[in-house]
Amino acid sequence: MSADVAPAGALELLGVVAYGELAAFDRLAEDARLAPELADRVEMTTMAAVQYGHFRTAADRIVALGGDVLAAMEPFRRPFDDFHALTRPKNWHQGLLGVYIGDGLASDVYREVSDLADEATRELVHRVLSDEAFDDFVVGRVRDAIGADPDIAGPLALWGRRLVGEAMSQAQRVLAERPALAGLLTGAPDGSLAEVSRIMSRLMENHTARMARLGLSA
Amino acid sequence: MSADVAPAGALELLGVVAYGELAAFDRLAEDARLAPELADRVEMTTMAAVQYGHFRTAADRIVALGGDVLAAMEPFRRPFDDFHALTRPKNWHQGLLGVYIGDGLASDVYREVSDLADEATRELVHRVLSDEAFDDFVVGRVRDAIGADPDIAGPLALWGRRLVGEAMSQAQRVLAERPALAGLLTGAPDGSLAEVSRIMSRLMENHTARMARLGLSA
């Protein structure tokens, strides 16, 4: 497949990535304000800047495919904005968990599509993935916090369920309404909801493993 | 002067730049949320990411000089945080004006010190300055807004006075307490307050010219 021909759904996929990263930037910039220490704030700010780089990469790719960045993002504003409005963290640890879970889910989705997309989009996806190296920071901070105060483990586990539940709910709504995008994600032209469900199951398995890494049930 | 020897005040200057850019990032990320259009939000987010790049450049320079980034920034948290807390914009246009005035003042200060600093710091300063190309976006948006609703010109002019007044007040406090920094800024070892005042006058002249570009009195 030529790098300059957009497959069905590619612009939609890039629109999801672009707006998702813009929304992630915004969330991380807001989370940075919750940081108890300047060092943590610098770390979160760095992560926000990395998301901006992802946004820019996706936006450049949309332009290269002859698309319009704002138009490509527009259909996905509502689901991401709803997700973030429904999962606004009330404290630093909720924010950290949100970053970890959100980044993890996003990486998994990128991985799912990377084998199916055209070569240039695949390269872009791998570049984005290689930046997602902040997990150790987040895992360390959350484990330390639970070690210092085991009572927060229960509420944080509930918070994790809520985050992933809202994310899945928004994703399913988007994919039900966008067969071309579902087709690209599933590798099947019809993007059957059964195949979408199988992908969701894989995402949930990875999510469970991530929560276990924190010592939390999913 | 060797690039690897920090002159008196250089670490303080880099600490000011680093924390100032971190605070600017935060303000821009918050302002982006006030944007009426997605295109404006993308523009503000881009500016926030640019400030992060400046922060990173200054932080790397602190490390190269053998300093500690967090320790170098710590003394300047209070004045920048106070400034931002006292000048939190209530609407998109106040935010835009804050970006324009804040960026302009910061560039002027960088310019003042660039001839006095060691070569590597001077290069850093010029790299930061060359990124400050968003003025046209901000000026265009504010002029359009005043054209559409001339009644906002008066309140915006007052807002500009308040912004620059608070900035000068914080800067004077910092320079009074930090003779080494004042010395670097003025080029005189004692960093006399008379010379500081002369620099402040030049900054105010440039500020007045910037406000005039918007069609506003200073």
PDB file of C-alpha atoms in Angstrom, chain A residues 38, chain B residues 9-20 55 58-59 61-63 65-77 80 178 181:
ATOM      1  CA  LEU A  38       7.941  20.420  41.818  1.00  0.00           C
TER       2      LEU A  38
ATOM      3  CA  GLY B   9      24.182  34.888  38.723  1.00  0.00           C
ATOM      4  CA  ALA B  10      24.063  32.630  35.630  1.00  0.00           C
ATOM      5  CA  LEU B  11      22.440  29.748  37.497  1.00  0.00           C
ATOM      6  CA  GLU B  12      19.967  32.184  39.020  1.00  0.00           C
ATOM      7  CA  LEU B  13      19.201  33.598  35.590  1.00  0.00           C
ATOM      8  CA  LEU B  14      18.696  30.110  34.152  1.00  0.00           C
ATOM      9  CA  GLY B  15      16.512  29.264  37.163  1.00  0.00           C
ATOM     10  CA  VAL B  16      14.349  32.312  36.425  1.00  0.00           C
ATOM     11  CA  VAL B  17      14.041  31.327  32.756  1.00  0.00           C
ATOM     12  CA  ALA B  18      13.332  27.665  33.561  1.00  0.00           C
ATOM     13  CA  TYR B  19      10.615  28.345  36.132  1.00  0.00           C
ATOM     14  CA  GLY B  20       9.232  31.250  34.133  1.00  0.00           C
ATOM     15  CA  PHE B  55      12.077  25.149  29.834  1.00  0.00           C
ATOM     16  CA  ALA B  58      17.224  26.113  30.187  1.00  0.00           C
ATOM     17  CA  ALA B  59      17.080  22.994  32.366  1.00  0.00           C
ATOM     18  CA  ARG B  61      21.930  24.285  30.485  1.00  0.00           C
ATOM     19  CA  ILE B  62      21.591  24.275  34.284  1.00  0.00           C
ATOM     20  CA  VAL B  63      22.677  20.627  34.330  1.00  0.00           C
ATOM     21  CA  LEU B  65      26.781  24.054  34.416  1.00  0.00           C
ATOM     22  CA  GLY B  66      26.687  21.511  37.232  1.00  0.00           C
ATOM     23  CA  GLY B  67      23.510  22.907  38.783  1.00  0.00           C
ATOM     24  CA  ASP B  68      20.350  21.223  40.020  1.00  0.00           C
ATOM     25  CA  VAL B  69      17.253  22.154  38.019  1.00  0.00           C
ATOM     26  CA  LEU B  70      14.765  21.996  40.898  1.00  0.00           C
ATOM     27  CA  ALA B  71      17.054  23.880  43.285  1.00  0.00           C
ATOM     28  CA  ALA B  72      17.746  26.556  40.660  1.00  0.00           C
ATOM     29  CA  MET B  73      14.007  27.104  40.079  1.00  0.00           C
ATOM     30  CA  GLU B  74      12.872  26.968  43.713  1.00  0.00           C
ATOM     31  CA  PRO B  75      13.594  30.627  44.694  1.00  0.00           C
ATOM     32  CA  PHE B  76      11.486  31.892  41.782  1.00  0.00           C
ATOM     33  CA  ARG B  77       8.344  29.803  42.289  1.00  0.00           C
ATOM     34  CA  PHE B  80       5.876  33.637  39.273  1.00  0.00           C
ATOM     35  CA  ARG B 178      19.245  38.954  44.500  1.00  0.00           C
ATOM     36  CA  LEU B 181      21.112  38.310  39.389  1.00  0.00           C
TER      37      LEU B 181
END
